[in-house]
Amino acid sequence: MITTRLIVDNNVNKTQAYTQAVEKLIQGEIVAFPTETVYGLGAIATNEQAVAKIFEAKGRPSDNPLIVHVGEAHHILKYVKDIPQKANDCIETFWPGPLTVILNAIPNTFAPNVTAGLSTVGLRMPDHPIALELLRRLGQPVAAPSANRSGKPSPTTALHVEKDLQGRIPLILDGGATGIGLESTVVDFTVDPPVILRPGGVTAQMLRDVIGEVIDPDTTTVEDETVPRAPGMKYAHYAPDAPVFLIEPDHEAVENAITSIHMKHQKVALLAPDEFKQYHADWFFSLGNQQNLETSARHLYAHLRSCDDTVTDIILVTVPIKTGVGAAILNRLEKAANGNWWHS
Ligand code: TXA
Ligand code: MG
């Protein structure tokens, strides 16, 4: 299969790009497109065969459900049994935007492989002009996971998508780099208080400001075993080729780690704020200013991917503070590192 990448900007015929994408989707094909978080790989959510192509192209385990994307918030009324007040308040506040709401689905609304057999569905309205235009022209819900090969960091540019899925999908809409750089916050509203299943750009505090108590398993000690876990999170995620180790953003610790790696005649790539550049890692990828978590989030996946273009033996990443978007960054880093911390 030949993969076409169409640049969607003011200089080309945008209409033609959207028409081609809509045609492909209606024919039961899959199309990659940008959202404000990461690139998604979409299929019409009612077409089981089309959705199956997503799992196949990504190499994704079939028990990992997909998020359904809508172009208008009110469309979800047709798909879910009820919308609790708290979910409604969050939708009004954060949509379009990086919030996925888990609600009870009306049975047989979506293809069974979208929800991996669950009675619930994750829904979101993305805040990206290309995603919204595509969804509105299509007029149908689109199931879309991140457009990466399963296990790899999510794509934040069309070139990342091309690298992973070249020859496996027919079309990529190229809208340049995505803004947020981490996947949406996933919140389960089928329980009360709602539970954050995956932290993201909409932070726990932002949710609490709107609906009060929210359970955040990443920062709260959850003893109640009935608290749902995000399906699919058990699988390897965001993993570059070389092993990732986390380290506190402490100058002495980072310097010692690099020295001891070099003493073993190994090479090290360092992902850290600018101020760590001086320590002679073999490759340095800047996470920007230590205080600016948004910049770290935006560049994180691209940097993890860049490590695959080096011959490094080890990837060291300094962890952010845990507040705000830092919680989402740390969540992804812990998965990329498979929980491994550097010990000298
Ligand atoms: O920002 C995003 O959310 C991106 C863009 C493309 O929209 N999409 C994305 O999809 O990250 P994906 O497939 O990589 O992550 C979907 C995750 C699943 O792994 C699962 O953890 C959660 O969303 N999820 C989906 N449906 C669910 C459900 N019914 N119940 C609980 N969790 C669900
Ligand atoms: Mg993903």
XYZ file of C-alpha atoms and ligand atoms in Angstrom:
378
model
C 0.000 0.000 0.000
C 1.235 3.492 -0.831
C 0.925 6.029 1.965
C 0.082 9.555 0.820
C 0.871 12.470 3.121
C -1.147 15.560 2.265
C -0.088 18.868 3.762
C -3.167 20.752 4.896
C -2.358 24.439 5.057
C -3.366 27.642 3.368
C -1.122 27.079 0.383
C -2.742 23.967 -0.950
C -6.206 22.961 -1.877
C -7.546 22.111 1.549
C -10.910 21.061 0.210
C -9.263 18.365 -1.872
C -7.440 16.976 1.157
C -10.626 16.799 3.232
C -12.601 15.301 0.354
C -10.002 12.593 -0.095
C -9.946 11.838 3.638
C -13.747 11.669 3.872
C -13.895 9.421 0.801
C -11.337 7.029 2.244
C -13.171 6.851 5.585
C -16.529 6.207 3.901
C -14.899 3.451 1.836
C -13.911 1.776 5.116
C -10.269 2.868 5.018
C -8.259 4.382 7.863
C -6.792 7.905 7.852
C -4.286 9.616 10.149
C -5.004 13.197 11.196
C -3.693 15.751 13.685
C -5.430 16.649 16.930
C -4.304 19.165 19.555
C -2.795 16.305 21.620
C -1.179 13.787 19.240
C -1.943 12.413 15.770
C -4.840 9.962 15.634
C -5.503 7.018 13.303
C -9.195 7.118 12.484
C -11.929 4.853 11.161
C -15.696 5.310 11.182
C -16.675 4.022 14.620
C -19.636 1.986 13.385
C -17.644 0.074 10.770
C -16.187 -3.031 12.404
C -13.962 -3.961 9.463
C -12.548 -0.469 9.194
C -11.861 -0.392 12.934
C -10.137 -3.780 12.637
C -7.691 -2.156 10.203
C -6.606 0.250 12.951
C -5.644 -2.622 15.255
C -3.855 -4.336 12.408
C -1.898 -1.261 11.236
C -0.814 -0.401 14.785
C -0.200 -3.966 15.961
C -2.503 -3.091 18.855
C -3.872 -5.698 21.289
C -7.612 -6.060 20.711
C -8.571 -5.684 24.399
C -7.439 -2.047 24.390
C -10.473 0.155 23.606
C -10.410 3.174 21.268
C -11.550 6.742 21.884
C -14.469 7.951 19.739
C -14.072 11.483 18.361
C -17.004 13.785 17.611
C -17.213 17.098 15.763
C -20.066 18.465 17.902
C -20.544 17.909 21.628
C -24.289 17.229 21.347
C -23.673 14.252 19.041
C -22.797 12.153 22.083
C -26.460 12.286 23.188
C -27.143 9.687 20.495
C -24.450 7.334 21.778
C -24.699 7.263 25.571
C -27.357 6.178 28.058
C -27.104 9.276 30.203
C -24.730 12.116 30.895
C -24.149 12.683 34.616
C -24.167 16.348 35.679
C -20.430 16.288 36.436
C -19.609 14.923 32.991
C -21.821 17.562 31.439
C -20.097 20.349 33.391
C -16.684 19.103 32.262
C -17.785 18.793 28.650
C -19.093 22.365 28.741
C -15.839 23.601 30.266
C -13.221 21.594 28.403
C -14.637 20.689 24.967
C -13.321 21.022 22.414
C -10.145 19.992 24.204
C -7.938 17.269 25.659
C -10.536 15.541 27.834
C -11.954 12.078 27.126
C -15.095 11.211 29.063
C -15.954 7.573 29.781
C -19.726 7.072 29.809
C -22.160 4.147 29.546
C -22.769 3.484 25.858
C -26.096 2.557 24.313
C -25.546 -1.106 23.302
C -24.699 -1.770 19.635
C -24.065 1.889 18.878
C -20.440 1.388 17.928
C -18.613 -1.534 16.370
C -17.792 -4.024 19.173
C -14.035 -3.728 18.576
C -14.150 0.023 19.375
C -15.036 -0.600 23.013
C -13.217 -3.942 23.320
C -16.449 -5.494 24.537
C -16.924 -2.999 27.410
C -20.332 -1.424 28.075
C -18.667 1.970 28.339
C -17.144 4.231 25.700
C -14.542 6.998 25.744
C -15.606 10.141 23.872
C -13.827 13.329 23.022
C -14.162 16.439 20.858
C -10.658 17.460 19.742
C -9.593 21.096 19.638
C -7.827 21.130 16.293
C -9.112 22.832 13.126
C -8.174 19.899 10.857
C -9.693 17.236 13.123
C -12.871 19.276 13.572
C -13.249 20.051 9.875
C -12.775 16.387 8.999
C -15.306 15.243 11.622
C -17.864 17.834 10.553
C -17.575 17.031 6.861
C -17.838 13.316 7.594
C -20.746 13.759 10.015
C -19.997 10.441 11.692
C -18.117 9.453 14.862
C -14.488 8.488 14.327
C -12.698 5.911 16.488
C -9.052 6.904 16.742
C -6.166 5.805 18.900
C -2.792 7.527 18.628
C -1.291 6.924 15.162
C 1.871 5.111 16.290
C 2.921 1.476 16.155
C 1.769 -0.070 19.416
C 4.362 0.417 22.188
C 6.079 3.414 20.548
C 5.732 7.039 21.677
C 2.622 8.718 20.268
C 3.239 10.784 17.118
C 3.358 14.552 17.455
C 4.186 15.188 13.780
C 2.982 13.661 10.505
C 6.542 12.470 9.895
C 6.358 10.365 13.070
C 3.183 8.786 11.687
C 4.868 8.182 8.351
C 7.862 6.561 10.027
C 5.673 4.120 11.983
C 2.884 3.412 9.509
C 4.361 3.914 6.026
C 2.873 1.269 3.722
C 0.268 0.300 6.324
C -2.222 3.148 5.883
C -3.365 4.998 2.757
C -3.508 8.619 3.940
C -2.016 11.051 6.448
C -3.334 14.595 6.803
C -0.266 16.645 7.710
C -1.073 19.600 9.931
C 2.416 20.101 11.355
C 3.386 19.562 14.981
C 0.633 19.088 17.560
C 0.339 21.631 20.369
C 0.006 19.711 23.624
C 2.114 16.684 22.812
C 0.566 14.249 25.317
C -2.667 12.291 24.925
C -5.946 13.516 26.415
C -6.902 13.177 30.069
C -9.231 10.156 30.388
C -11.862 10.435 33.134
C -14.343 7.733 34.089
C -17.715 9.368 34.836
C -19.566 6.065 35.275
C -18.443 6.178 38.919
C -18.818 8.944 41.508
C -16.507 10.578 42.372
C -15.103 10.379 38.855
C -11.703 8.706 38.426
C -8.799 9.917 36.290
C -7.712 6.861 34.300
C -4.981 8.680 32.379
C -3.615 12.123 33.337
C -3.216 14.676 30.528
C -3.473 18.308 29.533
C -6.642 18.838 31.588
C -5.121 18.501 35.053
C -6.643 17.077 38.234
C -6.824 20.592 39.672
C -8.628 21.922 36.596
C -11.215 19.137 36.990
C -11.593 19.785 40.740
C -12.217 23.457 40.087
C -15.271 22.448 38.043
C -16.702 19.331 39.757
C -15.048 19.047 43.168
C -13.725 15.660 44.247
C -11.911 13.632 41.614
C -9.904 10.485 42.270
C -6.421 10.624 40.818
C -4.731 7.211 41.210
C -1.400 8.766 40.167
C -1.234 11.005 43.213
C -3.759 9.541 45.681
C -3.245 6.243 47.466
C -6.065 4.174 46.143
C -6.912 1.313 48.463
C -10.341 0.643 47.072
C -9.842 -2.217 44.624
C -13.118 -1.456 42.900
C -11.615 1.697 41.391
C -11.438 1.051 37.663
C -8.117 0.954 35.868
C -7.638 2.097 32.303
C -7.769 -0.957 30.071
C -4.732 -1.219 27.850
C -2.450 0.517 30.301
C -0.838 -2.823 31.180
C 0.926 -2.885 27.810
C 4.358 -1.401 27.026
C 4.062 2.254 26.106
C 6.128 5.098 24.728
C 9.252 2.959 24.623
C 12.304 3.936 22.553
C 14.783 1.200 21.552
C 17.342 1.865 24.311
C 16.317 1.392 27.965
C 15.011 4.517 29.715
C 16.011 5.368 33.301
C 14.441 8.141 35.343
C 16.505 10.418 37.556
C 15.751 13.340 39.868
C 16.655 16.713 38.321
C 19.628 17.008 40.664
C 22.894 18.291 39.202
C 25.185 16.037 41.188
C 23.068 12.940 40.545
C 22.973 13.585 36.792
C 26.693 14.303 36.577
C 27.535 11.132 38.538
C 25.217 9.020 36.408
C 26.838 10.205 33.174
C 30.326 9.611 34.578
C 29.503 6.095 35.713
C 27.876 5.199 32.384
C 30.937 6.489 30.532
C 33.212 4.481 32.821
C 31.448 1.365 31.545
C 32.230 2.543 27.995
C 28.566 3.059 27.297
C 26.854 5.971 25.612
C 24.099 8.011 27.173
C 21.397 10.296 25.828
C 20.050 12.834 28.327
C 16.569 14.383 28.192
C 16.529 17.220 30.693
C 15.954 20.945 31.148
C 18.462 23.318 29.500
C 20.508 23.745 32.659
C 21.720 20.114 32.402
C 23.314 20.604 29.013
C 26.804 21.100 30.484
C 27.264 17.500 31.690
C 28.648 15.942 28.505
C 26.020 13.368 27.770
C 26.677 11.939 24.289
C 23.340 13.347 23.134
C 21.345 16.073 24.836
C 17.654 16.728 24.162
C 16.310 19.825 25.818
C 13.063 19.717 27.753
C 13.246 23.525 27.907
C 13.010 25.575 31.022
C 12.504 23.504 34.194
C 9.497 25.648 35.170
C 7.736 25.339 31.814
C 6.011 21.955 31.868
C 3.994 22.672 28.725
C 7.206 22.885 26.679
C 8.454 19.598 28.138
C 5.163 17.909 27.260
C 5.209 19.253 23.711
C 8.712 17.926 22.961
C 8.845 14.747 25.044
C 7.707 12.180 22.457
C 9.736 13.709 19.629
C 12.837 13.497 21.823
C 12.145 9.898 22.837
C 11.795 9.110 19.140
C 15.019 10.978 18.312
C 16.865 8.648 20.670
C 16.084 5.852 18.193
C 18.189 7.752 15.625
C 21.226 7.625 17.922
C 23.335 4.638 18.974
C 22.900 5.360 22.658
C 22.989 2.492 25.167
C 20.990 4.264 27.845
C 18.458 7.093 27.936
C 18.396 9.167 31.117
C 15.386 11.415 31.679
C 14.988 13.880 34.528
C 11.527 13.819 36.096
C 9.327 16.931 36.326
C 7.576 18.200 39.422
C 4.351 16.272 39.929
C 1.897 19.172 39.844
C -0.175 20.314 36.847
C 0.869 18.779 33.535
C 3.899 17.349 35.376
C 1.651 14.494 36.578
C 0.894 13.523 32.961
C 4.544 13.776 31.910
C 5.653 11.628 34.846
C 2.937 9.075 34.076
C 4.239 8.666 30.504
C 7.870 8.618 31.637
C 7.216 5.875 34.176
C 5.722 3.772 31.391
C 8.552 4.577 28.965
C 11.043 3.565 31.690
C 8.986 0.539 32.725
C 9.338 1.913 36.270
C 13.170 1.929 36.211
C 15.050 4.622 38.131
C 18.773 5.237 37.809
C 20.822 4.099 40.788
C 24.539 4.797 40.632
O -5.364 12.488 22.916
C -5.864 11.373 22.700
O -6.662 10.847 23.489
C -5.429 10.650 21.419
C -5.971 11.435 20.232
C -5.716 10.734 18.927
O -7.327 11.721 20.408
N -5.934 9.297 21.415
C -5.416 8.328 22.206
O -5.942 7.078 22.018
O -4.538 8.544 22.999
P -5.269 5.745 22.586
O -5.957 4.617 21.950
O -3.812 5.775 22.368
O -5.655 5.717 24.076
C -6.971 5.327 24.426
C -6.998 4.933 25.870
C -7.045 3.430 26.079
O -5.759 2.861 26.121
C -7.748 3.329 27.406
O -6.774 3.468 28.417
C -8.677 4.535 27.414
O -8.238 5.406 26.430
N -10.062 4.125 27.108
C -10.704 4.110 25.922
N -11.961 3.649 26.053
C -12.113 3.354 27.350
C -13.191 2.813 28.133
N -14.368 2.486 27.596
N -12.974 2.642 29.446
C -11.796 2.988 30.009
N -10.745 3.483 29.322
C -10.903 3.659 28.021
Mg -1.815 5.385 22.259
